[in-house]
Coordinates of N, CA and C in Angstrom, one line a residue:
X1 N 0.4 17.5 -8.3 CA 1.5 16.8 -7.9 C 1.5 15.4 -8.5
X2 N 2.7 14.7 -8.4 CA 2.7 13.3 -8.9 C 1.8 12.4 -8.2
X3 N 1.7 12.6 -6.8 CA 0.8 11.7 -6.0 C -0.6 12.0 -6.4
X4 N -1.0 13.2 -6.6 CA -2.4 13.5 -7.0 C -2.8 12.8 -8.3
X5 N -1.9 12.8 -9.3 CA -2.2 12.2 -10.5 C -2.2 10.7 -10.4
X6 N -1.3 10.1 -9.5 CA -1.3 8.7 -9.3 C -2.5 8.2 -8.6
X7 N -3.0 9.0 -7.7 CA -4.2 8.6 -6.9 C -5.5 8.5 -7.6
X8 N -5.5 9.2 -8.8 CA -6.8 9.2 -9.5 C -7.5 7.8 -9.7
X9 N -6.7 6.8 -9.9 CA -7.2 5.5 -10.1 C -7.8 4.9 -8.8
X10 N -7.4 5.4 -7.7 CA -7.8 5.0 -6.3 C -8.8 5.9 -5.7
X11 N -9.2 7.0 -6.3 CA -9.9 8.1 -5.7 C -11.2 7.6 -5.0
X12 N -11.9 6.7 -5.6 CA -13.2 6.2 -5.1 C -12.9 5.3 -3.8
X13 N -11.7 4.9 -3.6 CA -11.4 4.0 -2.5 C -10.7 4.7 -1.3
X14 N -10.5 6.0 -1.5 CA -9.8 6.8 -0.4 C -10.7 7.1 0.8
X15 N -10.1 7.2 1.9 CA -10.9 7.6 3.1 C -10.5 9.1 3.4
X16 N -11.5 9.9 3.7 CA -11.3 11.3 4.0 C -11.6 11.5 5.5
X17 N -10.6 12.0 6.2 CA -10.7 12.3 7.6 C -11.1 13.7 7.8
X18 N -12.2 14.0 8.4 CA -12.7 15.4 8.6 C -12.7 15.9 10.1
X19 N -12.6 14.9 11.0 CA -12.6 15.3 12.4 C -11.5 14.5 13.2
X20 N -11.0 15.1 14.3 CA -9.9 14.4 15.0 C -10.3 13.8 16.4
X21 N -11.6 13.7 16.6 CA -12.0 13.2 17.9 C -13.5 12.7 17.9
X22 N -13.7 11.7 18.8 CA -15.1 11.2 19.1 C -15.4 11.6 20.5
X23 N -16.7 11.8 20.8 CA -17.1 12.1 22.2 C -18.3 11.2 22.5
X24 N -18.5 11.0 23.8 CA -19.7 10.3 24.3 C -20.9 11.3 24.1
X25 N -22.0 10.8 23.5 CA -23.1 11.7 23.3 C -24.1 11.7 24.6
X26 N -23.6 11.2 25.7 CA -24.4 11.2 26.9 C -25.2 9.9 27.1
X27 N -25.3 9.1 26.1 CA -26.0 7.8 26.3 C -25.0 6.6 26.1
X28 N -23.7 6.9 26.2 CA -22.7 5.9 26.1 C -22.3 5.6 24.6
X29 N -22.9 6.3 23.7 CA -22.5 6.1 22.3 C -21.5 7.1 21.9
X30 N -20.5 6.7 21.1 CA -19.5 7.6 20.6 C -19.9 8.2 19.3
X31 N -19.8 9.5 19.2 CA -20.2 10.2 18.0 C -19.1 11.2 17.6
X32 N -19.1 11.7 16.4 CA -18.1 12.6 15.9 C -18.3 13.9 16.7
X33 N -17.2 14.5 17.3 CA -17.3 15.7 18.0 C -17.4 16.9 17.0
X34 N -18.5 17.6 16.9 CA -18.6 18.7 16.0 C -17.6 19.8 16.2
X35 N -17.0 19.9 17.4 CA -16.0 20.9 17.7 C -14.6 20.5 17.3
X36 N -14.5 19.2 16.8 CA -13.2 18.7 16.4 C -12.9 18.6 14.9
X37 N -13.6 19.5 14.2 CA -13.5 19.4 12.7 C -12.1 19.9 12.3
X38 N -11.5 19.3 11.4 CA -10.2 19.7 10.9 C -10.3 20.8 9.9
X39 N -9.4 21.8 10.0 CA -9.4 22.9 9.0 C -9.2 22.4 7.6
X40 N -8.3 21.5 7.5 CA -8.1 20.8 6.2 C -8.2 19.3 6.3
X41 N -9.2 18.8 5.6 CA -9.4 17.3 5.7 C -8.2 16.6 5.2
X42 N -8.0 15.4 5.8 CA -6.9 14.5 5.5 C -7.4 13.4 4.6
X43 N -6.6 13.1 3.5 CA -7.0 12.0 2.7 C -6.0 10.9 2.9
X44 N -6.5 9.7 3.4 CA -5.6 8.6 3.6 C -5.1 8.1 2.3
X45 N -3.8 8.1 2.1 CA -3.2 7.7 0.8 C -3.4 6.2 0.7
X46 N -3.8 5.8 -0.5 CA -4.1 4.3 -0.8 C -2.9 3.6 -1.3
X47 N -1.8 4.2 -1.6 CA -0.7 3.6 -2.2 C 0.6 4.4 -1.9
X48 N 1.8 3.7 -1.9 CA 3.0 4.4 -1.5 C 4.0 4.6 -2.7
X49 N 3.6 4.3 -3.9 CA 4.6 4.3 -5.0 C 5.3 5.7 -5.1
X50 N 4.4 6.7 -5.2 CA 5.0 8.1 -5.4 C 5.9 8.5 -4.3
X51 N 5.5 8.2 -3.1 CA 6.3 8.5 -1.9 C 7.7 7.8 -1.9
X52 N 7.6 6.5 -2.2 CA 8.8 5.7 -2.3 C 9.8 6.2 -3.4
X53 N 9.3 6.4 -4.6 CA 10.1 6.8 -5.7 C 10.7 8.2 -5.5
X54 N 9.9 9.1 -4.8 CA 10.5 10.4 -4.5 C 11.6 10.3 -3.5
X55 N 11.5 9.3 -2.6 CA 12.6 9.1 -1.6 C 13.8 8.4 -2.3
X56 N 13.6 7.5 -3.2 CA 14.6 6.8 -3.9 C 15.4 7.9 -4.7
X57 N 14.7 8.8 -5.3 CA 15.4 9.9 -6.1 C 16.4 10.6 -5.2
X58 N 16.2 10.8 -3.9 CA 17.1 11.4 -3.0 C 18.2 10.5 -2.6
X59 N 17.9 9.2 -2.4 CA 18.9 8.3 -1.9 C 19.9 7.8 -3.0
X60 N 19.4 7.7 -4.2 CA 20.3 7.2 -5.3 C 21.0 8.4 -6.0
X61 N 22.3 8.4 -5.8 CA 23.1 9.5 -6.4 C 23.9 9.0 -7.6
X62 N 24.3 7.7 -7.5 CA 25.1 7.1 -8.6 C 24.8 5.6 -8.7
X63 N 25.3 5.0 -9.7 CA 25.1 3.6 -9.9 C 25.7 2.8 -8.7
X64 N 26.6 3.4 -8.0 CA 27.2 2.7 -6.8 C 26.2 2.5 -5.7
X65 N 25.1 3.2 -5.7 CA 24.0 3.1 -4.7 C 23.0 2.0 -5.1
X66 N 23.3 1.3 -6.2 CA 22.4 0.3 -6.7 C 22.9 -1.1 -6.5
X67 N 22.1 -2.1 -6.3 CA 20.7 -2.0 -6.2 C 20.3 -1.5 -4.8
X68 N 19.1 -0.8 -4.8 CA 18.5 -0.4 -3.6 C 17.2 -1.2 -3.4
X69 N 17.1 -1.8 -2.2 CA 15.9 -2.7 -2.0 C 15.3 -2.3 -0.6
X70 N 14.0 -2.0 -0.7 CA 13.3 -1.6 0.6 C 12.1 -2.5 0.7
X71 N 11.9 -3.1 1.9 CA 10.8 -3.9 2.2 C 9.8 -3.0 3.1
X72 N 8.6 -2.8 2.6 CA 7.7 -2.0 3.3 C 6.4 -2.7 3.8
X73 N 6.1 -2.5 5.1 CA 4.9 -3.0 5.7 C 4.1 -1.7 6.1
X74 N 2.8 -1.7 5.7 CA 2.0 -0.5 6.0 C 0.5 -0.9 6.1
X75 N -0.2 -0.2 6.9 CA -1.6 -0.4 7.0 C -2.2 0.4 5.8
X76 N -3.1 -0.2 5.1 CA -3.7 0.5 3.9 C -5.2 0.5 4.1
X77 N -5.8 1.6 3.8 CA -7.3 1.8 3.9 C -7.8 2.0 2.5
X78 N -8.8 1.2 2.1 CA -9.5 1.4 0.8 C -11.0 1.0 1.0
X79 N -11.8 1.9 0.5 CA -13.3 1.6 0.5 C -13.6 1.0 -0.8
X80 N -13.8 -0.3 -0.8 CA -14.1 -1.1 -2.0 C -15.5 -1.5 -2.0
X81 N -16.0 -1.8 -3.2 CA -17.4 -2.2 -3.3 C -17.7 -3.5 -2.5
X82 N -16.8 -4.5 -2.7 CA -17.0 -5.8 -2.0 C -15.8 -6.2 -1.2
X83 N -15.9 -6.0 0.1 CA -14.8 -6.5 0.9 C -15.1 -8.0 1.1
X84 N -14.0 -8.7 1.5 CA -14.2 -10.2 1.7 C -13.6 -10.5 3.1
X85 N -14.4 -10.8 4.1 CA -13.9 -11.2 5.4 C -12.8 -12.2 5.3
X86 N -11.8 -12.0 6.1 CA -10.6 -12.9 6.2 C -9.7 -12.8 5.0
X87 N -10.2 -12.2 3.9 CA -9.3 -12.0 2.7 C -8.9 -10.6 2.6
X88 N -9.9 -9.7 2.5 CA -9.6 -8.3 2.3 C -10.7 -7.4 2.9
X89 N -10.4 -6.7 4.0 CA -11.4 -5.8 4.6 C -11.0 -4.4 4.1
X90 N -11.7 -3.4 4.6 CA -11.3 -2.0 4.2 C -9.9 -1.6 4.7
X91 N -9.5 -2.1 5.8 CA -8.1 -1.9 6.3 C -7.4 -3.2 6.3
X92 N -6.2 -3.2 5.7 CA -5.4 -4.4 5.6 C -3.9 -4.1 5.7
X93 N -3.2 -5.0 6.2 CA -1.7 -4.9 6.2 C -1.1 -5.3 4.9
X94 N -0.3 -4.4 4.3 CA 0.2 -4.5 3.0 C 1.7 -4.6 3.1
X95 N 2.2 -5.6 2.4 CA 3.7 -5.8 2.4 C 4.1 -5.7 0.9
X96 N 5.1 -4.9 0.7 CA 5.6 -4.9 -0.7 C 7.1 -4.5 -0.7
X97 N 7.8 -4.9 -1.8 CA 9.2 -4.6 -2.0 C 9.3 -3.5 -3.0
X98 N 10.1 -2.6 -2.8 CA 10.4 -1.5 -3.8 C 11.9 -1.6 -4.1
X99 N 12.3 -1.8 -5.3 CA 13.7 -1.9 -5.6 C 14.1 -1.0 -6.8
X100 N 15.3 -0.7 -6.9 CA 15.9 0.1 -8.0 C 17.2 -0.6 -8.4
X101 N 17.3 -0.8 -9.7 CA 18.5 -1.6 -10.3 C 19.1 -0.8 -11.4
X102 N 20.4 -1.2 -11.7 CA 21.1 -0.6 -12.8 C 20.6 -1.0 -14.2
X103 N 20.0 -2.2 -14.3 CA 19.5 -2.7 -15.6 C 18.2 -3.3 -15.4
X104 N 17.5 -3.4 -16.5 CA 16.2 -4.1 -16.5 C 16.3 -5.6 -16.2
X105 N 17.4 -6.2 -16.7 CA 17.7 -7.6 -16.4 C 17.8 -7.8 -14.9
X106 N 18.6 -7.0 -14.2 CA 18.7 -7.1 -12.8 C 17.3 -7.0 -12.1
X107 N 16.5 -6.1 -12.5 CA 15.2 -5.9 -12.0 C 14.3 -7.1 -12.2
X108 N 14.3 -7.7 -13.4 CA 13.6 -8.9 -13.6 C 14.1 -10.1 -12.8
X109 N 15.4 -10.2 -12.7 CA 16.0 -11.3 -11.9 C 15.5 -11.2 -10.4
X110 N 15.5 -9.9 -9.9 CA 15.0 -9.7 -8.5 C 13.6 -10.1 -8.4
X111 N 12.8 -9.7 -9.4 CA 11.3 -10.0 -9.3 C 11.1 -11.6 -9.3
X112 N 11.9 -12.2 -10.2 CA 11.7 -13.7 -10.3 C 12.2 -14.4 -9.0
X113 N 13.3 -13.8 -8.4 CA 13.8 -14.4 -7.1 C 12.7 -14.2 -6.0
X114 N 12.1 -13.1 -6.0 CA 11.1 -12.8 -4.9 C 9.8 -13.6 -5.1
X115 N 9.5 -13.8 -6.4 CA 8.3 -14.7 -6.6 C 8.6 -16.1 -6.1
X116 N 9.8 -16.6 -6.3 CA 10.2 -17.9 -5.8 C 10.2 -17.9 -4.3
X117 N 10.7 -16.9 -3.6 CA 10.7 -16.8 -2.2 C 9.3 -16.8 -1.6
X118 N 8.4 -16.0 -2.2 CA 7.0 -16.0 -1.8 C 6.3 -17.4 -2.0
X119 N 6.6 -18.0 -3.2 CA 6.0 -19.3 -3.5 C 6.4 -20.3 -2.5
X120 N 7.7 -20.4 -2.2 CA 8.3 -21.3 -1.2 C 7.7 -21.1 0.2
X121 N 7.6 -19.8 0.6 CA 7.0 -19.5 1.9 C 5.5 -20.0 2.0
X122 N 4.8 -19.7 1.0 CA 3.3 -20.1 1.0 C 3.2 -21.6 1.0
X123 N 4.0 -22.3 0.1 CA 3.8 -23.7 0.0 C 4.5 -24.5 1.1
X124 N 5.8 -24.2 1.4 CA 6.5 -25.0 2.4 C 6.4 -24.6 3.8
X125 N 6.1 -23.3 4.1 CA 6.0 -22.9 5.5 C 4.5 -22.8 5.9
X126 N 3.7 -22.2 5.1 CA 2.3 -21.9 5.4 C 1.4 -23.0 4.9
X127 N 1.9 -24.0 4.2 CA 1.1 -25.1 3.6 C -0.1 -24.6 2.9
X128 N 0.1 -23.6 2.1 CA -1.0 -22.9 1.4 C -0.6 -23.0 -0.1
X129 N -1.5 -23.7 -0.9 CA -1.2 -23.8 -2.3 C -1.2 -22.5 -3.0
X130 N -0.4 -22.3 -4.0 CA -0.4 -21.0 -4.7 C -0.4 -21.3 -6.2
X131 N -0.8 -20.2 -6.9 CA -0.8 -20.2 -8.3 C 0.1 -19.0 -8.7
X132 N 1.3 -19.3 -9.3 CA 2.2 -18.2 -9.6 C 1.9 -17.8 -11.1
X133 N 1.8 -16.5 -11.3 CA 1.6 -16.0 -12.6 C 1.6 -14.5 -12.7
X134 N 1.2 -14.0 -13.8 CA 1.1 -12.5 -14.0 C -0.4 -12.1 -13.8
X135 N -0.6 -11.0 -13.1 CA -1.9 -10.5 -12.9 C -2.5 -10.1 -14.3
X136 N -3.8 -10.3 -14.4 CA -4.6 -9.9 -15.5 C -4.8 -8.4 -15.4
X137 N -5.1 -7.7 -16.5 CA -5.3 -6.2 -16.4 C -6.4 -5.8 -15.4
X138 N -7.4 -6.7 -15.2 CA -8.5 -6.3 -14.3 C -8.0 -6.5 -12.8
X139 N -6.9 -7.2 -12.6 CA -6.4 -7.4 -11.2 C -5.4 -6.3 -10.8
X140 N -5.0 -5.6 -11.7 CA -3.9 -4.6 -11.4 C -4.5 -3.3 -10.8

């Protein structure tokens, strides 16, 4: 599937859920209930791109449906080598915009507008200095 191919880059950061319940082991400690094993393990998806674009494909029938802009907030789980308390733990709240436009110029204009919105929010509302720029390949 498209999602399986896309997730390859995140495979080492995925969480695999194998049981659906914890139980008290008799000493007040919670442990995995061996009777609660899932028939098919669940893999917590690390990213939403393939799900969003599959949905956009259904919602966009003609150019009249454009632009389409979706703001998404979701909890994300990733097992990374080095988490950073207060910056990025294994589970974090992720906010991102997904948009579809008739032209690449419109898409770039939207991206530039949103960069300015985020920069203003950080600087003027949160009093948090920012550095605006393009991510390096190692940050992507």
